[in-house]
Coordinates of N, CA and C and ligand atoms in Angstrom, one line a residue:
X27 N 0.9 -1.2 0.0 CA 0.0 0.0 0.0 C 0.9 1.2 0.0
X28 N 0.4 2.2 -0.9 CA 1.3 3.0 -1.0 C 1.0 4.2 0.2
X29 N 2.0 5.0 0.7 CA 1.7 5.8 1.8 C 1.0 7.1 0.9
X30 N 1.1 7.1 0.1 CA 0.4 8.0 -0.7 C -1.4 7.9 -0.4
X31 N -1.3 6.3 -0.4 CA -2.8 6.2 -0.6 C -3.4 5.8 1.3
X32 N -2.8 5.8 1.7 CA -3.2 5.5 3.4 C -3.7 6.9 3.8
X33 N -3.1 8.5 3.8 CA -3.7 9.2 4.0 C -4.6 10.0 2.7
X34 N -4.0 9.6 1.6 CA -4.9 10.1 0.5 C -4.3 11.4 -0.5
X35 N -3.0 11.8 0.1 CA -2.1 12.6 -0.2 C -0.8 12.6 0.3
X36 N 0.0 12.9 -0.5 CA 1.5 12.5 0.1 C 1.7 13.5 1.0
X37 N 3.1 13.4 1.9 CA 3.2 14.4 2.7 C 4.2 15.9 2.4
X38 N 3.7 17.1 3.1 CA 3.8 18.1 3.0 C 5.8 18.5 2.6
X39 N 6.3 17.9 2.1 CA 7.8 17.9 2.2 C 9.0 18.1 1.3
X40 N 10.1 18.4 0.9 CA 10.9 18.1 -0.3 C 12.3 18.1 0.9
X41 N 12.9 17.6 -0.1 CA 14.6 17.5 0.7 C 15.2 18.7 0.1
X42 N 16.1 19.1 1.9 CA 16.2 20.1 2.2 C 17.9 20.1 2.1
X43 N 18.5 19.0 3.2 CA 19.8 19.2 3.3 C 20.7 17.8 4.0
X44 N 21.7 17.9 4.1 CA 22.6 16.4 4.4 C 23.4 16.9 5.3
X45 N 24.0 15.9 6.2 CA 24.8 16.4 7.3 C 26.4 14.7 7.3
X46 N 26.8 15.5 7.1 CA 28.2 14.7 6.8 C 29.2 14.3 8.4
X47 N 29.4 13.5 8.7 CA 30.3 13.0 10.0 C 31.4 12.7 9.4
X48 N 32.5 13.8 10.1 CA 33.7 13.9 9.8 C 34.7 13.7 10.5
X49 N 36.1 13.4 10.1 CA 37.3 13.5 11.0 C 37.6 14.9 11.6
X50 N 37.7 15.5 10.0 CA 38.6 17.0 10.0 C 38.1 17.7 10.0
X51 N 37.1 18.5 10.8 CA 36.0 19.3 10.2 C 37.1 21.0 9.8
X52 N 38.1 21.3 10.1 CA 38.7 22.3 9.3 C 39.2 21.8 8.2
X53 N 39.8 20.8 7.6 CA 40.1 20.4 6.5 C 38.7 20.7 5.2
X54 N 37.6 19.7 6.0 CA 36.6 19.7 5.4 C 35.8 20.7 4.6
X55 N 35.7 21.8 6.0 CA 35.4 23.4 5.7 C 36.4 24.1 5.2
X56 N 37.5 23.9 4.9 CA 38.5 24.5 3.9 C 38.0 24.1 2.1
X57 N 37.8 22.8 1.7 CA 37.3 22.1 0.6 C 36.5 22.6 0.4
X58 N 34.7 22.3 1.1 CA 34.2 22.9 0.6 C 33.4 24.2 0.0
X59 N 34.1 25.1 1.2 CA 34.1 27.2 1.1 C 35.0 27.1 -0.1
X60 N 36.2 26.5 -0.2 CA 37.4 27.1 -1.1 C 37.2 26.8 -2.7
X61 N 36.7 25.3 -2.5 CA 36.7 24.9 -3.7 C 35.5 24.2 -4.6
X62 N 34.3 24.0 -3.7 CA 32.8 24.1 -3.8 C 31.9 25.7 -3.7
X63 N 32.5 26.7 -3.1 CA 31.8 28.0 -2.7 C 30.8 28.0 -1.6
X64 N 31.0 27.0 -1.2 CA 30.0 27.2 -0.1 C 30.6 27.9 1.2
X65 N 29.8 29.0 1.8 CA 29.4 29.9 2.9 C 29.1 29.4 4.0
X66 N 29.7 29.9 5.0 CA 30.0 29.4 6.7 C 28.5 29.9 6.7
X67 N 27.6 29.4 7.3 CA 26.4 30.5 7.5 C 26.2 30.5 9.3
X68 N 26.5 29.3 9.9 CA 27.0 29.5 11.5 C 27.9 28.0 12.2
X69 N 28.4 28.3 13.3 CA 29.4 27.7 13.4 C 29.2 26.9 14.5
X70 N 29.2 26.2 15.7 CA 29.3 26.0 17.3 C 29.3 24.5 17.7
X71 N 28.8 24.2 18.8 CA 28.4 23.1 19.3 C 27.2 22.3 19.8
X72 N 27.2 21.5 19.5 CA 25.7 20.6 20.4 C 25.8 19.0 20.4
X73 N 25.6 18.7 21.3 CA 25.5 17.3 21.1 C 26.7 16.9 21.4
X74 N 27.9 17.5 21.7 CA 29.3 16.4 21.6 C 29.8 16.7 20.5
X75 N 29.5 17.6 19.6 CA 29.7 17.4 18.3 C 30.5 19.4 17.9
X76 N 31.1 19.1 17.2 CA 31.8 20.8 16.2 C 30.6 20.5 15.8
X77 N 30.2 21.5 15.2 CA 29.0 21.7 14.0 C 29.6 22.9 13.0
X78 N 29.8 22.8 11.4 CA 29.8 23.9 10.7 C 28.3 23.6 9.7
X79 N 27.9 24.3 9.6 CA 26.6 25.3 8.9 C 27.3 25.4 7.4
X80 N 26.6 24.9 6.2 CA 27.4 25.4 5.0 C 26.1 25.4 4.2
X81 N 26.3 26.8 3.1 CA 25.0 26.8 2.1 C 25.8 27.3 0.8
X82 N 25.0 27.4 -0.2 CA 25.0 28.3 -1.3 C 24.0 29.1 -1.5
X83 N 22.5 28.5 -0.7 CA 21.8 28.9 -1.3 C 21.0 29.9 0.1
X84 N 20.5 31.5 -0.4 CA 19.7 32.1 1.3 C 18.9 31.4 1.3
X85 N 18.4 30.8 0.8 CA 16.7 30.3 0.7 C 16.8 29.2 2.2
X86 N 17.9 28.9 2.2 CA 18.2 27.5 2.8 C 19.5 27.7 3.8
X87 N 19.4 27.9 5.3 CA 20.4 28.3 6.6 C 21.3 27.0 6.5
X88 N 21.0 25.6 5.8 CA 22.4 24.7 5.2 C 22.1 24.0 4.6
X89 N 22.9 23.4 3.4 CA 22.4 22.9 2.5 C 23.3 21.2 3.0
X90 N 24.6 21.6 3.8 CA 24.9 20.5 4.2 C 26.2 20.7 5.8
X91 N 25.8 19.8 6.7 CA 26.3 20.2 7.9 C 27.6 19.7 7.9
X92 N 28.5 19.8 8.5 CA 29.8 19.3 8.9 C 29.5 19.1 10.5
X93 N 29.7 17.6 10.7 CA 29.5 17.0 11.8 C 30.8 16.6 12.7
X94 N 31.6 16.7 13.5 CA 32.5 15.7 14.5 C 32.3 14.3 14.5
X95 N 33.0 13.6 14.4 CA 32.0 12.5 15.3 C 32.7 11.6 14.2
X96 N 33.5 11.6 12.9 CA 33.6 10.3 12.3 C 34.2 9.0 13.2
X97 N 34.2 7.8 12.8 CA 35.4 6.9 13.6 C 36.3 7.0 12.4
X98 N 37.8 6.9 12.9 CA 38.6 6.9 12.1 C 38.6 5.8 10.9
X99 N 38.1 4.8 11.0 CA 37.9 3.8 10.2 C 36.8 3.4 9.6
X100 N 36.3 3.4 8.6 CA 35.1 3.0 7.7 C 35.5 2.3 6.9
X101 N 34.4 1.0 7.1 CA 34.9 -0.1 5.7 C 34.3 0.5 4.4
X102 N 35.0 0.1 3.5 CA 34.6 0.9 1.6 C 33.3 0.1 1.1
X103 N 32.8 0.4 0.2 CA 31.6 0.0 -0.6 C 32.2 -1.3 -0.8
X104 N 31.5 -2.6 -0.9 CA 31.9 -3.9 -0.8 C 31.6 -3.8 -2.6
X105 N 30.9 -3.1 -3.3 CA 30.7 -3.5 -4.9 C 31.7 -2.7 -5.7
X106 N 31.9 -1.3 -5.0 CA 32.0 -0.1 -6.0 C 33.5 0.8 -5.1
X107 N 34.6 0.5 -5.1 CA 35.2 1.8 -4.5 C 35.1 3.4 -4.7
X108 N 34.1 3.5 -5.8 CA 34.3 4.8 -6.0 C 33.2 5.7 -5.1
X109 N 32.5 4.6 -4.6 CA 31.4 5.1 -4.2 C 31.3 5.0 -2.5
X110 N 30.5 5.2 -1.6 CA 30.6 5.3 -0.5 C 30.3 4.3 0.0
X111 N 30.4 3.8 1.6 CA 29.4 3.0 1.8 C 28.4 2.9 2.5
X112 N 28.0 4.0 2.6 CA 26.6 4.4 3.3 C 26.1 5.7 2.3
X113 N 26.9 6.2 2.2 CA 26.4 7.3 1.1 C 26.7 7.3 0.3
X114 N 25.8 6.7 -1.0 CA 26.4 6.1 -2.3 C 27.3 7.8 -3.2
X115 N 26.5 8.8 -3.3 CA 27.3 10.1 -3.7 C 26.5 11.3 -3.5
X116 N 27.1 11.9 -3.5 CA 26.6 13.4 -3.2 C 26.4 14.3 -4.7
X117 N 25.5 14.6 -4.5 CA 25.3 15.4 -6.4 C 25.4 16.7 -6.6
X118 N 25.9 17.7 -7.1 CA 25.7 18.9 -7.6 C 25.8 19.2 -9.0
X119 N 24.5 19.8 -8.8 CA 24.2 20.1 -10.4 C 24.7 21.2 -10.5
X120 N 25.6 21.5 -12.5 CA 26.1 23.0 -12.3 C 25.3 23.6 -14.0
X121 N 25.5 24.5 -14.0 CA 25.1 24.9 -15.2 C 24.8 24.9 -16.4
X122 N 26.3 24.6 -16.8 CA 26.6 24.2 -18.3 C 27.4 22.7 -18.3
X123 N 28.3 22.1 -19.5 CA 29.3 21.6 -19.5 C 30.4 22.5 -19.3
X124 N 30.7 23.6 -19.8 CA 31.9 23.9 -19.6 C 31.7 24.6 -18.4
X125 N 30.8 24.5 -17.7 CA 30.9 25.4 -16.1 C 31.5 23.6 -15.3
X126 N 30.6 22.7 -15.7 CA 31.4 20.9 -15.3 C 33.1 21.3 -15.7
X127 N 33.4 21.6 -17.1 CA 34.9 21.6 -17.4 C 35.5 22.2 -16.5
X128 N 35.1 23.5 -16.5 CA 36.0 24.0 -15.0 C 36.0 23.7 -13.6
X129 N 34.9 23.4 -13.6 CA 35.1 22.7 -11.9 C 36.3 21.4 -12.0
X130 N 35.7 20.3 -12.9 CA 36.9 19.6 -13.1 C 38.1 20.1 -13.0
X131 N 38.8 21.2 -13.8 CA 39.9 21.8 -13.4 C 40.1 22.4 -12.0
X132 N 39.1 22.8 -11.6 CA 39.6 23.0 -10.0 C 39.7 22.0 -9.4
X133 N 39.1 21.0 -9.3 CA 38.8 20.1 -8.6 C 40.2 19.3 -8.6
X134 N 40.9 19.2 -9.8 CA 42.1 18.8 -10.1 C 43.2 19.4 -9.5
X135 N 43.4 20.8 -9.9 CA 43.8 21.8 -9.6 C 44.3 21.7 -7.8
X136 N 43.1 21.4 -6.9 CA 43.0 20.6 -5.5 C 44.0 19.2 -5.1
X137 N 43.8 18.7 -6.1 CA 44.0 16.7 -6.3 C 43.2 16.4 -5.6
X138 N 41.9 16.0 -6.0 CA 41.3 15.3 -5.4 C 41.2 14.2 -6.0
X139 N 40.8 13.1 -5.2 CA 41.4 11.5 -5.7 C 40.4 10.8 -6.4
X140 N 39.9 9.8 -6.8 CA 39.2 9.0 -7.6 C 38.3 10.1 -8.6
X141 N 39.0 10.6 -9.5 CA 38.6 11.8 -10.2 C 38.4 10.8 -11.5
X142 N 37.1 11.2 -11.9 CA 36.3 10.4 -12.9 C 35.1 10.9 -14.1
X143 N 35.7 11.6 -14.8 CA 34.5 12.1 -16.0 C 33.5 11.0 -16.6
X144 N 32.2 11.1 -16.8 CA 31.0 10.1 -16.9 C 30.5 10.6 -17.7
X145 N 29.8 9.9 -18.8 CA 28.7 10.6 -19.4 C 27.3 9.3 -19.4
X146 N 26.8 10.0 -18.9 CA 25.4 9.4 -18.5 C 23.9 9.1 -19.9
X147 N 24.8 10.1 -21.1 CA 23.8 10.5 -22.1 C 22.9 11.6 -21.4
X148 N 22.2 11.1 -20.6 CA 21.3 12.2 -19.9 C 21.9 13.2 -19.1
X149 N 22.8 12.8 -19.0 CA 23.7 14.2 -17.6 C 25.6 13.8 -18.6
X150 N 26.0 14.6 -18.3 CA 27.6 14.7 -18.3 C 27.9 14.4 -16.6
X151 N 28.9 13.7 -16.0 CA 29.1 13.8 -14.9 C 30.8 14.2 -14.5
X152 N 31.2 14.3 -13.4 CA 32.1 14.5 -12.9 C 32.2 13.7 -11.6
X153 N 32.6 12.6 -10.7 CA 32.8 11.7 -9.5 C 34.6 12.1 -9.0
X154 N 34.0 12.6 -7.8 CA 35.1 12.4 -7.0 C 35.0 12.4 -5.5
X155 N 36.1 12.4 -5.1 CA 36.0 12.1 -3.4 C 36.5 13.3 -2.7
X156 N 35.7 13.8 -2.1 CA 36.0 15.1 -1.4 C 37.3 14.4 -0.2
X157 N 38.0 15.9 0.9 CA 39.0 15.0 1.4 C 39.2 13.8 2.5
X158 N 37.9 13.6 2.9 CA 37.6 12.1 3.5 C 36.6 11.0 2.9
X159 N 36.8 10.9 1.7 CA 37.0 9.7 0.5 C 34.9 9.9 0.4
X160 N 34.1 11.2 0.7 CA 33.0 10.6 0.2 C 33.2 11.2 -1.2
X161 N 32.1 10.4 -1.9 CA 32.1 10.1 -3.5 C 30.9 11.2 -3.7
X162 N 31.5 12.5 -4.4 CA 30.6 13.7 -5.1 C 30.5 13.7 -6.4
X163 N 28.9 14.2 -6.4 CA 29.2 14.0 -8.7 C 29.5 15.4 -8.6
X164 N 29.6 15.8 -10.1 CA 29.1 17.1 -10.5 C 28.6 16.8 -11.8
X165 N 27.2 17.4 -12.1 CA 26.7 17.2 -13.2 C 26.2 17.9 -14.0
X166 N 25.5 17.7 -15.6 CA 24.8 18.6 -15.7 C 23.5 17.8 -16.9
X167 N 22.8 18.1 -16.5 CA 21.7 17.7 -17.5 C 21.9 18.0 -18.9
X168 N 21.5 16.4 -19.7 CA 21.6 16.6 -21.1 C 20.1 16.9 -21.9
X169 N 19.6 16.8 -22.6 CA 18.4 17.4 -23.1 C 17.7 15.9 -23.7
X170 N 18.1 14.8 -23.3 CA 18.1 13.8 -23.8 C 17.5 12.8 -22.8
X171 N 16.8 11.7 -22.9 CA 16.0 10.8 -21.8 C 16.4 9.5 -22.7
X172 N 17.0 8.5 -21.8 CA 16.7 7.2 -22.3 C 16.8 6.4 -20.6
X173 N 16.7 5.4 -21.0 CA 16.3 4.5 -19.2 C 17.5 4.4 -19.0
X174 N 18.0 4.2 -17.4 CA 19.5 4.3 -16.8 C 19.2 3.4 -16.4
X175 N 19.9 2.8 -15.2 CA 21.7 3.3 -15.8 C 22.7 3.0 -16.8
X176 N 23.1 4.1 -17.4 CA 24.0 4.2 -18.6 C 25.6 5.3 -18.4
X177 N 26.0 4.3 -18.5 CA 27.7 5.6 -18.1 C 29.3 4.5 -19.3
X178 N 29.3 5.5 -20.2 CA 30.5 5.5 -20.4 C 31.7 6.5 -20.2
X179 N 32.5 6.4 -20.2 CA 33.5 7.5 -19.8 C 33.6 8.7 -20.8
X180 N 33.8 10.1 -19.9 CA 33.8 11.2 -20.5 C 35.0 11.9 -20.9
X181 N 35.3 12.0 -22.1 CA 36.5 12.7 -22.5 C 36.5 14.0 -22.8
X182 N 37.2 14.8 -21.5 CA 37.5 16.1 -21.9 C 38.6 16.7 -22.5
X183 N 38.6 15.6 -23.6 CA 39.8 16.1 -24.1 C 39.9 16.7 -25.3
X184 N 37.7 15.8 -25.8 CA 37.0 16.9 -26.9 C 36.5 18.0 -26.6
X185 N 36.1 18.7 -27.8 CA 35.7 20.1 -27.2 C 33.9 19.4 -26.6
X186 N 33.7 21.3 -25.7 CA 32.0 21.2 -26.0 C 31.1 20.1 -26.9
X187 N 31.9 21.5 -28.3 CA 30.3 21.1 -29.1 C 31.1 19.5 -29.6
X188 N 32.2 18.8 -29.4 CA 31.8 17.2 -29.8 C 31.1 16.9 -28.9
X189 N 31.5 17.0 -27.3 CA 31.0 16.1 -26.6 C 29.3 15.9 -26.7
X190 N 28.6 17.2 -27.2 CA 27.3 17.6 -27.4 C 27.1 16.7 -28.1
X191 N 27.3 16.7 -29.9 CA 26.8 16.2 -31.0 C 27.6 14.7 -30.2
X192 N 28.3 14.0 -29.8 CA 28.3 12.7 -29.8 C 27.5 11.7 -28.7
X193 N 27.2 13.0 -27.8 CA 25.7 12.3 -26.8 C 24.3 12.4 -27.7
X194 N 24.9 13.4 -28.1 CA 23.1 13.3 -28.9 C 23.3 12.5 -29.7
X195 N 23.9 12.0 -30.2 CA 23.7 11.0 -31.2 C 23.3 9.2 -30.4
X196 N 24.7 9.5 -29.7 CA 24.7 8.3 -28.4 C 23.2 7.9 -27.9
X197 N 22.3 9.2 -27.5 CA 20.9 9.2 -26.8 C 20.0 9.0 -27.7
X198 N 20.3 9.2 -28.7 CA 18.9 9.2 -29.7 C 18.9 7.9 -30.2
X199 N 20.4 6.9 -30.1 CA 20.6 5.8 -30.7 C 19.6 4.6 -30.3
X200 N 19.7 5.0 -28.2 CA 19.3 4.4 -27.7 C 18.1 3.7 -27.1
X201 N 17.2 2.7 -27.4 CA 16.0 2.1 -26.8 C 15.0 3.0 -25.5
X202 N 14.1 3.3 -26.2 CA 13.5 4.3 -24.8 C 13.8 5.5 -25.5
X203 N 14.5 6.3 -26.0 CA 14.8 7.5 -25.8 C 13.8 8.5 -26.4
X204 N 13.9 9.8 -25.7 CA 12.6 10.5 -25.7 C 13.3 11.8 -25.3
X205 N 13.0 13.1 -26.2 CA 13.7 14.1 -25.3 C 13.3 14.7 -23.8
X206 N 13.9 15.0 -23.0 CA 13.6 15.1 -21.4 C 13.0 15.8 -21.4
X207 N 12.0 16.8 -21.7 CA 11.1 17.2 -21.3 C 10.3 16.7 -21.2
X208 N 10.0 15.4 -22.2 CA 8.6 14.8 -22.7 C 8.6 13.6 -21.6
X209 N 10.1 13.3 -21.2 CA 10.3 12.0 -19.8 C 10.1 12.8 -18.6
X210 N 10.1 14.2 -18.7 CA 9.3 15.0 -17.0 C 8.2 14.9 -16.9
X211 N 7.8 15.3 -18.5 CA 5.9 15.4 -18.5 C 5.5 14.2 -17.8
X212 N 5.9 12.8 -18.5 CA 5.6 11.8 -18.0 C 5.4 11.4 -16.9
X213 N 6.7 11.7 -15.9 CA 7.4 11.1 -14.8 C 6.4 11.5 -13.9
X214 N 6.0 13.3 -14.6 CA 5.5 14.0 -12.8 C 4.0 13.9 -12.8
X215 N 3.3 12.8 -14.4 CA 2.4 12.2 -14.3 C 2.3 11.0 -13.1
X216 N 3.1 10.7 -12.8 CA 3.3 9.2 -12.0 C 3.4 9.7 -10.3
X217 N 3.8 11.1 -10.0 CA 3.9 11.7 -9.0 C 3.2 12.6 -8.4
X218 N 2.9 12.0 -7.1 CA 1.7 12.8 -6.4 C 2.1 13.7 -6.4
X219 N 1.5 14.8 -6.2 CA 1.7 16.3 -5.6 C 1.1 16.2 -4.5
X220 N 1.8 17.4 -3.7 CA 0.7 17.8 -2.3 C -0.2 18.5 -2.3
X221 N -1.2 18.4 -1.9 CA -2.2 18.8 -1.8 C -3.1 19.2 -0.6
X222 N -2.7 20.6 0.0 CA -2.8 21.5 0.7 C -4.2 21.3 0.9
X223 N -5.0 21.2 2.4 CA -6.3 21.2 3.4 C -6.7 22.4 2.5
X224 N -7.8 22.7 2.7 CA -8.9 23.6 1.7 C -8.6 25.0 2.1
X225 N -8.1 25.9 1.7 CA -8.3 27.3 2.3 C -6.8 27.3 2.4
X226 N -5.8 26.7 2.3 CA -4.4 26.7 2.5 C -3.3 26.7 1.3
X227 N -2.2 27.1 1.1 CA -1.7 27.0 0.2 C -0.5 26.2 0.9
X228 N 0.3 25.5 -0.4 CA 1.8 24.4 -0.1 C 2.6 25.7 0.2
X229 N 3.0 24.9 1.2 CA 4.7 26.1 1.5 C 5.7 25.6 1.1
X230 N 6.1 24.1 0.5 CA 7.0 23.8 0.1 C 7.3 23.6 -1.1
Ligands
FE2_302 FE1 23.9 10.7 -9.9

């Protein structure tokens, strides 16, 4: 039974933010202010715990916490080293490809480790490990829909407009494929909305 259909409407909510348990939390907060952009928004203690506060966005007091508290040892993903093992990856969407190309370059620029270009057909990606090994994408949406998962490796070694014309070709080759607007139209057919008590409007 779906919880959708128990009260007759899903609940009032969307994801907000992630809180990361860490060794180094100044290391951490150096990475991601310096070379992610994210903003100290407040700093202190509770629980036994440092706490750093980090956003990009006002809308949102953090988009992800820096926590105390890791154990120095965590076993790796038993399938996947690239990936975590509790938190498979962390995602940030960026603009363009070449706004992806330069992060890549900073991100290198850094050395950060398991550095991995992706092309998804539907997203370009970027995988790496911030500096206590979790596994972050960076990506960016392609204009293109076919069913996932699909990843072969990304070469930035062509320009833009190849990598462009050779996904599109790639996506349109592919079984399913549909351009992504027409796979949102669909999707958010299949997805409840909330739907605010009578007289009320959704806040979220
Ligand atoms: Fe992803």
């Amino acid at each position: 039974m779906a919880v959708a259909d128990s009260a007759g409407k899903v609940p009032n909510l969307k994801f907000s933010h992630m809180g990361l348990s860490v060794k180094d939390v100044a290391r951490m907060e150096e990475f991601y202010t310096a070379v992610l952009g994210f903003t100290v928004t407040d700093r202190g203690e509770a629980g036994g715990m440092a706490l750093v506060f980090l956003s990009r966005d006002p809308a949102d007091h953090h988009q992800i916490v820096l926590a105390s508290g890791r154990p120095d040892e965590l076993p790796g993903n038993t399938a996947n080293p690239q990936f975590g093992p509790s938190i498979n990856q962390i995602s940030f969407q960026m603009g363009s490809l070449a706004d992806l190309r330069d992060m890549g370059a900073k991100l290198q620029e850094f050395g950060t480790s398991n550095f991995f270009p992706a092309n998804h057909g539907i997203a370009w990606s970027i995988y790496t490990h911030d500096p206590e090994g979790n596994n972050l994408e960076f990506f960016v949406d392609t204009e293109w829909y076919f069913p996932q998962p699909f990843l072969v490796p990304l070469d930035f070694s062509q320009s833009d407009d190849d990598i462009y014309a050779l996904t599109e070709a790639l996506s349109k080759s592919q079984d399913g494929y549909e351009p992504y607007p027409s796979w949102r139209q669909r999707i958010a057919a299949r997805m409840t909305p909330y739907s605010p008590p009578a007289g009320q409007v959704a806040s979220c």
